Coordinates of C-alpha atoms in Angstrom, one line a residue:
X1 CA 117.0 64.6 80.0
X2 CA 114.0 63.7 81.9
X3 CA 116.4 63.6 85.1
X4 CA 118.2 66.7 84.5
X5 CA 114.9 68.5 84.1
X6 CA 113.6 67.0 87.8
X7 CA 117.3 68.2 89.0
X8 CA 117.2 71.6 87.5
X9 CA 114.2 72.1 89.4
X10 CA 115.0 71.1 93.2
X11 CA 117.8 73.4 93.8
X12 CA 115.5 76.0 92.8
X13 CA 113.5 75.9 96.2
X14 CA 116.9 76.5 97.9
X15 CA 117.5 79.4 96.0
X16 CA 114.4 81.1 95.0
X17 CA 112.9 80.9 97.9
X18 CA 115.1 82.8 100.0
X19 CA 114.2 85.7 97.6
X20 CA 111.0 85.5 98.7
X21 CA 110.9 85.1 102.4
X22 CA 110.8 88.9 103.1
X23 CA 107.5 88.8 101.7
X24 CA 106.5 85.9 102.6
X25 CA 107.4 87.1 106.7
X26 CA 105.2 90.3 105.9
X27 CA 102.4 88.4 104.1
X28 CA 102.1 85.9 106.7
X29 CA 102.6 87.8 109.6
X30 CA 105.3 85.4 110.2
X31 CA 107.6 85.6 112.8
X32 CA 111.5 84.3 112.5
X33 CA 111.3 80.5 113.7
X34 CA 108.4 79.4 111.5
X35 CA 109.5 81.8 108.9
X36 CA 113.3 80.3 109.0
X37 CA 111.7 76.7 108.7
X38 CA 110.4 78.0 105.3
X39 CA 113.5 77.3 104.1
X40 CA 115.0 74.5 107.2
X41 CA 111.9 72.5 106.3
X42 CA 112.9 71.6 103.1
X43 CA 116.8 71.3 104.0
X44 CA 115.8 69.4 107.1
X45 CA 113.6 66.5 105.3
X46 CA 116.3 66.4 102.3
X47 CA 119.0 65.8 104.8
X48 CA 117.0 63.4 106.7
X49 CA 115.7 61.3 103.4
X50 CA 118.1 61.4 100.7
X51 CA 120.4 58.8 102.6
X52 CA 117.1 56.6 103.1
X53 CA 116.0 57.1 99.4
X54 CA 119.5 56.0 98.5
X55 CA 119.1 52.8 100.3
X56 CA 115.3 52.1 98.9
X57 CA 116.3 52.7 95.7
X58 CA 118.8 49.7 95.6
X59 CA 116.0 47.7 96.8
X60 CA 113.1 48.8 95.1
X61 CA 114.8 50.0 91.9
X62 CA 116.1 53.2 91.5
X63 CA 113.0 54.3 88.9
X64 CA 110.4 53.8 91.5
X65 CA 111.7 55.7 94.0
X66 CA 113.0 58.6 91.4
X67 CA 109.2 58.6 90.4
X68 CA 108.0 58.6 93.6
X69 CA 110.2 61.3 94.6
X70 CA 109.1 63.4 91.4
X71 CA 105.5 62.8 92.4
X72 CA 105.7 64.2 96.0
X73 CA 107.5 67.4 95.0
X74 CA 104.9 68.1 92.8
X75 CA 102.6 67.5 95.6
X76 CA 104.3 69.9 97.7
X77 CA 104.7 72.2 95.8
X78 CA 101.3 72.8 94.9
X79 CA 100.1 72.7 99.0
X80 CA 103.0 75.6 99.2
X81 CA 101.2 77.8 96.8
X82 CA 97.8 77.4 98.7
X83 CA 99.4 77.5 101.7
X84 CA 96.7 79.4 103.8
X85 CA 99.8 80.0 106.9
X86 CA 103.2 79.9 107.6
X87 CA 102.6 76.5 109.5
X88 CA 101.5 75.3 106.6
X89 CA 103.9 76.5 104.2
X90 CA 106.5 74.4 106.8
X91 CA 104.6 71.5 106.6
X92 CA 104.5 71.6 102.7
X93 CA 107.9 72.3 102.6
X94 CA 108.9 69.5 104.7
X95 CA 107.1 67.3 101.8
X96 CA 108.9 69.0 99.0
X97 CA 111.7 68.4 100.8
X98 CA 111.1 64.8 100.9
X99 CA 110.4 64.6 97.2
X100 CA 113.7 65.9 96.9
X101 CA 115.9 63.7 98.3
X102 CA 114.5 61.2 95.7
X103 CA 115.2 63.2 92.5
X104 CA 118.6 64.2 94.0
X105 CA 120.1 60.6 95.3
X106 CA 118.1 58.4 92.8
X107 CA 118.4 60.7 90.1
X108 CA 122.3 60.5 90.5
X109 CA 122.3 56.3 91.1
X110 CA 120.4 56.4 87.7
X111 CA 123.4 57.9 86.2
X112 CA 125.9 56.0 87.5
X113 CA 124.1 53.2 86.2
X114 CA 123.8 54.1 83.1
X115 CA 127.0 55.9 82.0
X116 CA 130.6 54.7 82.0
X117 CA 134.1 55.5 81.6
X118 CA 134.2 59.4 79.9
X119 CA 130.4 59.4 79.5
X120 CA 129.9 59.1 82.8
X121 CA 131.6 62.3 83.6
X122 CA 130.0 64.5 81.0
X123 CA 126.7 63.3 82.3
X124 CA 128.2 64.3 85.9
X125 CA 128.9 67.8 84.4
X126 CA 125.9 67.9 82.7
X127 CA 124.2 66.8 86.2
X128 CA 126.2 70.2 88.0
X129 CA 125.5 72.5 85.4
X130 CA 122.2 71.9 85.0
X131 CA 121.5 72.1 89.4
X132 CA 124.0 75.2 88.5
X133 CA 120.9 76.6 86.5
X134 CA 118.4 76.0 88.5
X135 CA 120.9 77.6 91.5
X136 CA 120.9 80.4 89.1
X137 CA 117.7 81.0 87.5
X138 CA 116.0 80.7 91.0
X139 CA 117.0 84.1 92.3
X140 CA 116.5 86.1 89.1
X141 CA 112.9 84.1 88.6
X142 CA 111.5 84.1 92.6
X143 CA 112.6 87.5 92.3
X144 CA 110.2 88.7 89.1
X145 CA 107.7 86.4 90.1
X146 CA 107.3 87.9 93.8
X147 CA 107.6 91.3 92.7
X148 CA 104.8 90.8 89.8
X149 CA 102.5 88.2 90.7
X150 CA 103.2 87.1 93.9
X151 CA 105.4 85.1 96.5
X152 CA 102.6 81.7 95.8
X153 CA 104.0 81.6 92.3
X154 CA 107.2 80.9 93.5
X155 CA 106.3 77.4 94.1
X156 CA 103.2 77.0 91.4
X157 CA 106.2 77.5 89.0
X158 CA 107.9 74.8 90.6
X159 CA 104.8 72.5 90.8
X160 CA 104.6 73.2 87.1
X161 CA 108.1 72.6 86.0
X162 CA 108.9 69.4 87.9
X163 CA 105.5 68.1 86.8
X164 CA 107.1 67.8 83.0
X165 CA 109.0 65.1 84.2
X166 CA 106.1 62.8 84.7
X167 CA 105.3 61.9 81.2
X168 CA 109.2 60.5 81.0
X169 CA 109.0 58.2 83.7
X170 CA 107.7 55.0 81.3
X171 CA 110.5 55.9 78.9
X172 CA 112.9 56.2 81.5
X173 CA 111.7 52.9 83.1
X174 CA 112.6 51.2 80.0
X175 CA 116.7 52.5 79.2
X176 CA 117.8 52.2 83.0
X177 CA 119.1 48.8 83.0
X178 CA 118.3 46.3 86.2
X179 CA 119.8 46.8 89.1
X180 CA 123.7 45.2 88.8
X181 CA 124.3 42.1 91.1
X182 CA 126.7 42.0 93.6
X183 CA 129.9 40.4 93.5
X184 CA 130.1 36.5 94.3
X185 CA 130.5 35.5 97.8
X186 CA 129.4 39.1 98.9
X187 CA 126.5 39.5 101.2
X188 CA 123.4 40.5 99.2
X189 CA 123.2 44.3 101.0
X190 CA 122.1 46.3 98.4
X191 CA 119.8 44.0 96.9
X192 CA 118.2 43.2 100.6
X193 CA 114.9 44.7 102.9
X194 CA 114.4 48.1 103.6
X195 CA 116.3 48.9 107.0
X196 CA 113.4 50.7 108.5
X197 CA 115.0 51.0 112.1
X198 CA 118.0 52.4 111.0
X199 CA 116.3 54.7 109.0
X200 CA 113.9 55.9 111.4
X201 CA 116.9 56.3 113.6
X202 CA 118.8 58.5 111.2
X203 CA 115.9 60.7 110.4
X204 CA 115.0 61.3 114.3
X205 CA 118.8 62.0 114.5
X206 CA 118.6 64.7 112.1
X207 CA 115.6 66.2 113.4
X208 CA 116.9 66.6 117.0
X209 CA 120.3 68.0 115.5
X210 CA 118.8 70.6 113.6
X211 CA 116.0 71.7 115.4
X212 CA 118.9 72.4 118.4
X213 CA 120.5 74.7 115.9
X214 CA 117.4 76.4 114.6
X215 CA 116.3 76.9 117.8
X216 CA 120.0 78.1 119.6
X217 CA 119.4 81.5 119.0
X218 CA 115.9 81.8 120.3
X219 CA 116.0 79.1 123.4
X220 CA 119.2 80.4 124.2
X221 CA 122.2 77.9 123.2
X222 CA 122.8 76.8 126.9
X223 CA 119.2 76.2 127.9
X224 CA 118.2 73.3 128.9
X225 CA 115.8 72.8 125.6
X226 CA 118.7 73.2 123.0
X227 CA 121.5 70.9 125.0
X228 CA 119.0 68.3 125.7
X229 CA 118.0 68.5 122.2
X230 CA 121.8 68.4 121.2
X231 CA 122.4 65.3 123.5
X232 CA 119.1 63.2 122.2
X233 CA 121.0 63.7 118.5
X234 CA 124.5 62.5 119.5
X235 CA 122.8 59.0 121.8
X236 CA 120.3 58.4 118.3
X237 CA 123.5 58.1 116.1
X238 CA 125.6 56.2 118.3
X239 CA 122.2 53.9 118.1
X240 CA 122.4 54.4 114.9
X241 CA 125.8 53.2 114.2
X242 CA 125.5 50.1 116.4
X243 CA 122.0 49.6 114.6
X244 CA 123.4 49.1 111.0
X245 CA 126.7 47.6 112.2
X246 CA 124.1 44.5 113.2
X247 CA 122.0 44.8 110.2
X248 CA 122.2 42.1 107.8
X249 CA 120.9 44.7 105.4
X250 CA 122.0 48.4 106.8
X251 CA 120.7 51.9 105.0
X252 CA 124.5 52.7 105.2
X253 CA 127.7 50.0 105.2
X254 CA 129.8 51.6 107.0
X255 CA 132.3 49.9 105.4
X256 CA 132.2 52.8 103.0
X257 CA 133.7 55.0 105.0
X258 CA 137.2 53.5 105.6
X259 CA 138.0 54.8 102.1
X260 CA 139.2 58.1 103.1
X261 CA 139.5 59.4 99.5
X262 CA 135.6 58.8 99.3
X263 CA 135.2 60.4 103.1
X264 CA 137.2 63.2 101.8
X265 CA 135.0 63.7 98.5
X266 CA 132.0 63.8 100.0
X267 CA 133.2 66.5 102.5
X268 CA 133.3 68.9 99.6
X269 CA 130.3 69.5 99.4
X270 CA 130.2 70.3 103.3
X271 CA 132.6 72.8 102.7
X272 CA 130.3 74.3 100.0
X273 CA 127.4 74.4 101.9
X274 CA 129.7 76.7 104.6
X275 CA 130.9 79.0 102.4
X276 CA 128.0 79.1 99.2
X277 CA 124.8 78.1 100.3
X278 CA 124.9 80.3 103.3
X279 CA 125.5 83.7 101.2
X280 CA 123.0 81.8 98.7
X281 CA 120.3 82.1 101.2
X282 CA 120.7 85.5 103.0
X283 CA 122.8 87.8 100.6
X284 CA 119.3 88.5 99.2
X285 CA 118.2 89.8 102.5
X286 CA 121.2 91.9 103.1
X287 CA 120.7 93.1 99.7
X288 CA 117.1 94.2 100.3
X289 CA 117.0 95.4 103.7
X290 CA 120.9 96.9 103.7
X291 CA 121.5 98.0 100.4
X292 CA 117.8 99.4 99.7
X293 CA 117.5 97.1 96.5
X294 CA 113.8 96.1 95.5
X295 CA 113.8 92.0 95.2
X296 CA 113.7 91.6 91.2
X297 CA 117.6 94.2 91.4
X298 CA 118.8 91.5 94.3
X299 CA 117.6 88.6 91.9
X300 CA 119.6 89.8 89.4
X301 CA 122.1 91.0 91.5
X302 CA 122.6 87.1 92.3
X303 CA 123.2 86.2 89.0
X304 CA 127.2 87.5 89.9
X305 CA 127.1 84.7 92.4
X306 CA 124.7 82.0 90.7
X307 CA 126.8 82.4 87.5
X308 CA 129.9 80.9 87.8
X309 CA 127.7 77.8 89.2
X310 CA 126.3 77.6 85.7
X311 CA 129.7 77.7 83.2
X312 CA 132.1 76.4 85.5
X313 CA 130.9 72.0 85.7
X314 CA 131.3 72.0 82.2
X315 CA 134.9 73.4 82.1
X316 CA 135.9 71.4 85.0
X317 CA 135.2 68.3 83.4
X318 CA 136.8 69.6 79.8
X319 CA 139.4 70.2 81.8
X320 CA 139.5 66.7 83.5
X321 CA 139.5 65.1 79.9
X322 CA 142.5 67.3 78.7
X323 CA 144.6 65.6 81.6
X324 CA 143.9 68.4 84.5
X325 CA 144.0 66.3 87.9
X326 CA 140.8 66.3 89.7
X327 CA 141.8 66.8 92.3
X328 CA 143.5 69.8 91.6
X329 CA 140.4 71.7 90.5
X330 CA 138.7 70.4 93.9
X331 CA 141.4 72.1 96.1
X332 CA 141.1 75.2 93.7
X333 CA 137.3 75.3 94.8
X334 CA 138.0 75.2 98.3
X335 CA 140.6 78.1 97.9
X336 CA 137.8 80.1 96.2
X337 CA 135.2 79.6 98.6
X338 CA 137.4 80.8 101.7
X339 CA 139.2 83.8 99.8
X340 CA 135.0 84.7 98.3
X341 CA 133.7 84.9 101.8
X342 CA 136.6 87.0 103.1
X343 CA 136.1 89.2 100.3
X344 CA 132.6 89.9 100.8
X345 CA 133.3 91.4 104.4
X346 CA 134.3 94.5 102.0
X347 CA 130.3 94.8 101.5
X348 CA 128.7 97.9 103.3
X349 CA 125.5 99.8 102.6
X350 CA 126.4 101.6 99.8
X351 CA 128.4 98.8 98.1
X352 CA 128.5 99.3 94.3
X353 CA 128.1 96.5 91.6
X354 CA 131.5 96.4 91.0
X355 CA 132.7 96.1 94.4
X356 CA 129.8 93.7 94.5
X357 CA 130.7 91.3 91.3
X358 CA 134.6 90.0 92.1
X359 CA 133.6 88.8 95.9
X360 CA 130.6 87.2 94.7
X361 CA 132.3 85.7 91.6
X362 CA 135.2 84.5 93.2
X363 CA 132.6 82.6 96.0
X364 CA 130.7 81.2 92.8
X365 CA 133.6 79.7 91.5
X366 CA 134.3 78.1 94.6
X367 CA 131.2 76.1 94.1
X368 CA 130.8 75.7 90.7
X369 CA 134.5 73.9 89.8
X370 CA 133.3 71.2 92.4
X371 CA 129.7 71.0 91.5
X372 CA 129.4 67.6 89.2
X373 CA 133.0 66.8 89.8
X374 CA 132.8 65.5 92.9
X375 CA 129.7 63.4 92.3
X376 CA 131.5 61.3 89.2
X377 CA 134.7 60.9 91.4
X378 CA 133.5 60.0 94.5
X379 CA 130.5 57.6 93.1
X380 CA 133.4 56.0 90.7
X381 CA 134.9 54.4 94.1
X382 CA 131.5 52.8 95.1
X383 CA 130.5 49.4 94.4
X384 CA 128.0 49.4 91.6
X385 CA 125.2 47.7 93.5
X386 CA 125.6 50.3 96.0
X387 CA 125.4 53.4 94.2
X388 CA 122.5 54.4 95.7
X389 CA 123.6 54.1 99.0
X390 CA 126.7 56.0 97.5
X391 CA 124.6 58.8 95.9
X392 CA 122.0 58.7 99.1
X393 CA 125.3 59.3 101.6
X394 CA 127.0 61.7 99.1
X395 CA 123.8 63.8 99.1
X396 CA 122.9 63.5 102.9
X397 CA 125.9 65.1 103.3
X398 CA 125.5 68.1 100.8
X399 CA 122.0 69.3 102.2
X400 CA 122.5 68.0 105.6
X401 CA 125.2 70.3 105.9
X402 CA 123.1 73.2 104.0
X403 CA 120.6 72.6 106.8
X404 CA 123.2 72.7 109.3
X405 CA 125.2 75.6 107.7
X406 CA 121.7 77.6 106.9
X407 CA 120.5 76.7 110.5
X408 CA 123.5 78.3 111.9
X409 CA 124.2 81.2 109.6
X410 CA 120.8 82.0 110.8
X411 CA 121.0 81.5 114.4
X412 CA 124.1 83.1 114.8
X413 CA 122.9 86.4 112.5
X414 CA 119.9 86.5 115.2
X415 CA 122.3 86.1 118.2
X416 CA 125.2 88.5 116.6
X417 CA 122.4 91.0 115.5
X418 CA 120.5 90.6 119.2
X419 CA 123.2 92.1 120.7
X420 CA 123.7 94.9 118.8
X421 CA 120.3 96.0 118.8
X422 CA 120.3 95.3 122.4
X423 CA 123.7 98.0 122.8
X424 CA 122.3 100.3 121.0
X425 CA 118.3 100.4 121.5
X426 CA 118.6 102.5 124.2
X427 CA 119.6 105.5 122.7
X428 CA 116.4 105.9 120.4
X429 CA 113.7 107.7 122.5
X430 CA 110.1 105.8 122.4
X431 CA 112.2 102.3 121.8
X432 CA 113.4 99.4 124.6
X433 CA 110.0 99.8 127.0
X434 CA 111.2 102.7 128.8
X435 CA 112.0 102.1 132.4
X436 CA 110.5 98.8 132.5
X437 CA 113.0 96.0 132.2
X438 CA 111.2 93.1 131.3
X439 CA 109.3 95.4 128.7
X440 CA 113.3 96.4 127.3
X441 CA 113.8 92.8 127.0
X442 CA 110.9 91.1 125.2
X443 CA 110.7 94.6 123.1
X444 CA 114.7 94.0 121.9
X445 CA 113.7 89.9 121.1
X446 CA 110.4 91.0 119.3
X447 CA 112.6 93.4 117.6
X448 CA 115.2 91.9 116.6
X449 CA 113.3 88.7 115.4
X450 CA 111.5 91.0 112.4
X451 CA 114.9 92.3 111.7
X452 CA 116.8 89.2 111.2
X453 CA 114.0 88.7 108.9
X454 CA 114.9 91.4 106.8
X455 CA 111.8 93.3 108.0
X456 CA 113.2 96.6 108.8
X457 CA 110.2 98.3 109.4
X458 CA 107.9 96.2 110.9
X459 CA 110.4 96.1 113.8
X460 CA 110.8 99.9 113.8
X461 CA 107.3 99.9 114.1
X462 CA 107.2 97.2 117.3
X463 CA 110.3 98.9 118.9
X464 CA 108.0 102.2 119.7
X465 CA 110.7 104.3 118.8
X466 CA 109.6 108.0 118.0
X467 CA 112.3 108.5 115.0
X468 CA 111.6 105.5 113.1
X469 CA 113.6 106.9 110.1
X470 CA 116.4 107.2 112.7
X471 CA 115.8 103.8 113.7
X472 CA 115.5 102.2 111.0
X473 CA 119.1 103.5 109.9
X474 CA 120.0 101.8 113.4
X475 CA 119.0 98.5 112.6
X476 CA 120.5 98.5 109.2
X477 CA 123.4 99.5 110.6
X478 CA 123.7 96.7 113.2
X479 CA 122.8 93.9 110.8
X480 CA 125.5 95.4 108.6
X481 CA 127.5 94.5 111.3
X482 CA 126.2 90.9 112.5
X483 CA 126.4 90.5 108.9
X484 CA 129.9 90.9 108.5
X485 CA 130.7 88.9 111.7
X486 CA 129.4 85.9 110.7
X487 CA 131.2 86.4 107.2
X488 CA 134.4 86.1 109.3
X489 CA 133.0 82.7 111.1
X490 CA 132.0 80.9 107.5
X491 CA 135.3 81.5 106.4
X492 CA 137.3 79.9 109.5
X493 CA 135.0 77.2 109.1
X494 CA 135.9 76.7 105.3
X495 CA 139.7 77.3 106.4
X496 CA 139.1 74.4 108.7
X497 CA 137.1 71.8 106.3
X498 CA 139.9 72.7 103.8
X499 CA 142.7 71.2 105.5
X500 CA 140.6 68.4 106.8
X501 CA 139.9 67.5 103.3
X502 CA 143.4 68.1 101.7
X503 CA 144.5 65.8 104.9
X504 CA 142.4 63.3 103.7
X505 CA 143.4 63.3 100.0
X506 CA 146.9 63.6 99.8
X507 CA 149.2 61.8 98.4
X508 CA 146.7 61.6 95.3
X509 CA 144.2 60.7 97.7
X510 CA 145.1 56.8 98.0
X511 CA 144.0 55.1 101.2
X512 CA 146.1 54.2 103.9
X513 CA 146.5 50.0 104.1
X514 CA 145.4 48.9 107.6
X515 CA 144.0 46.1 108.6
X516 CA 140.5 47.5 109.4

């Protein structure tokens, strides 16, 4: 209980805080970098730590490090709801995002240690249900709380809620057994040192990667900034891999990865990321700014998307039990989350709730038969005095790629919806610096940087224009557009990780014999 409560609460800051980043751009006087890093802060250091919690946690013990993670996302939490700036905020993200990683990749080890057999996956459906909740109840709650009391008690509430855990942690310290040894005449690797080089290595990686992406659409994605970044990324992993291939005691055995039916598991949740967690994050923005719905309506409004994330782990795993193939319900995700974001191109301004509930239901689905599934079968394949490292890789993968995906859903709405504004600024009198080119130009960035925030009228207000009702209506109309655009892209992409991953378990998903 005490670790489902500490994961019902982390996906919450994915969820709930998009909600909140409209106000949170006007309240701050934010502008789109720092204001996107509200929510790439916490993806970024989740990505970047969960794989080195993992690998601590099979040295230290995987109820230290849960603790410790519990304990730092309180921490940040708390310096997010004082957060006097948005630089701040960033930086107390970052920490939450830290925190994170621990509940997510130690909580998960903790499970697999202590459950077995049939037990094991109910407490993996228990484990996606309950982040299903918190994916659920964050929208609807960030959305009451930042319409009543304010966007700070978005995180107080999470300060609060995670802070219930800390009163289990001796109880929980005494039923998790040891840590199990590893087999005889097998090198000691999860039992070893901490491999700090190759974790510092991994989380620089990860930096430079996303920071690239972030920054693609306001560098420009051929300057020299964002390739150089880019390059720095790919030459730290290739150190990386040679790093841990020399290790006595690596943060990730690569060995892992020649089982393609555990390469292919974990790529689920990439896929996921693509087609879920991108809508997750903005749909509440296109809601707002697009559809003219006050944030509590989107919140609730989410609750078609969040839902299926809540009922479906359960039924997936009922359904495991009664002789359903795994694998079957994980390709049925995959379907769901492609034919969910092709359906949601059908959005437009005046969309309905009934035209909005089957496109957001369907994309639901997509993630909720998967969520908690895939954890219990792809941690069932790892050595049990690796399951950290399992959980940790499993996990690095799930919000890396959020961080990624978010990172580039964002970038590429701010490119998409530059463009537009920049065809059609022009023709509103007042807007685009008259006759002045470089005046056009910084005007249509400044511009289009508040409304890729969702900030409608601040930019009407920057753009000059002399009709800013009319120009308002502009802007709405062009992310309308960018918006559906990059609906189109997150559903190749899904088309594409589909038939990597159905490559990569077929034929039941047994691995091919080679010698490697």
């Amino acid at each position: 209980m005490a670790v489902l409560l500490a994961v019902f609460v982390v996906p919450m800051s994915i969820s709930g805080t998009a909600v909140a980043l409209p106000r949170i751009g006007a309240g701050t006087h934010a502008g789109l970098a720092p204001l996107q890093w509200v929510v790439n802060a916490f993806n970024v250091a989740f990505a970047c730590f969960t794989l080195v919690w993992g690998s601590v946690a099979d040295v230290v013990g995987r109820v230290r490090a849960f603790a410790a993670g519990v304990a730092l996302y309180a921490l940040g939490s708390l310096a997010g709801a004082v957060a006097p700036g948005v630089l701040w905020l960033d930086a107390a993200r970052a920490l939450t995002g830290i925190g994170g990683a621990a509940i997510f990749s130690c909580g998960a080890a903790i499970l697999s240690t202590v459950f077995d057999g049939p037990a094991r996956a109910r407490a993996f459906a228990l484990f996606g249900t309950v982040a299903g909740v918190g994916v659920a109840v964050g929208p609807t709650l960030s959305g009451v709380l930042v319409q009543g009391l304010g966007w700070r008690w978005v995180f107080a509430a999470h300060a609060v809620a995670v802070a219930l855990v800390l009163p289990a942690l001796p109880t929980i310290s005494r039923t998790v057994p040891a840590l199990p040894a590893p087999p005889a005449g097998t090198a000691r690797t999860g039992r070893g040192r901490i491999d700090v080089p190759g974790s510092a290595l991994f989380v620089l990686a990860m930096v430079l990667l996303t920071t690239a992406i972030v920054q693609g659409s306001q560098w420009g994605w051929g300057s020299a900034g964002v390739l150089g970044l880019f390059l720095g990324a790919a030459l730290v992993l290739a150190v990386f891999a040679v790093v841990e291939r020399r290790t006595a005691h690596p943060m990730l055995d690569l060995g892992m990865l020649r089982d393609r039916r555990f390469v292919g598991l974990c790529l689920v949740p990439v896929a996921a990321s693509f087609g879920f967690v991108t809508v997750l994050t903005y749909l509440p923005s296109y809601l707002t700014a697009v559809t003219g719905r006050g944030t509590g309506a989107a919140g609730l409004l989410m609750l078609l998307l969040t839902a299926p994330v809540l009922a479906l782990p359960m039924l997936a795993a009922r359904l495991v039990t009664r002789g359903v193939p795994a694998l079957t319900l994980i390709r049925l995700s995959l379907v769901c989350l492609v034919a969910g974001d092709l359906a949601l191109t059908l959005l437009s301004p005046s969309a309905t709730v009934l035209l909005l509930a089957a496109p957001m239901l369907v994309t639901g689905a997509g993630m909720g038969l998967s969520a908690g599934l895939v954890d219990g079968q792809a941690l069932a394949l790892a050595d049990p005095a690796k399951a950290g490292m399992a959980a940790g890789f499993l996990n690095t993968l799930r919000l890396g790629s959020e961080a990624v995906a978010v990172a580039v859903y964002g970038s590429a709405l701010a490119t998409v919806l530059g463009g537009r504004i920049a065809d059609g600024i022009g023709a509103h009198p007042g807007a685009a610096g008259g006759a002045d080119r470089t005046a056009e130009v910084t005007d249509v960035a400044a511009v289009t940087d508040r409304a890729a925030g969702g900030d409608f009228a601040g930019a009407a207000e920057l753009s000059g224009a002399t009709d800013r009702h009319a120009f308002t209506d502009f802007l709405a109309h062009a992310y309308d557009s960018a918006f559906h655009s990059v609906l189109w892209g997150l559903a190749v992409v899904g088309a594409v990780l589909s038939v990597a991953i159905a490559f990569l378990l077929r034929d039941g998903g047994r691995p091919r014999q080679t010698g490697a």
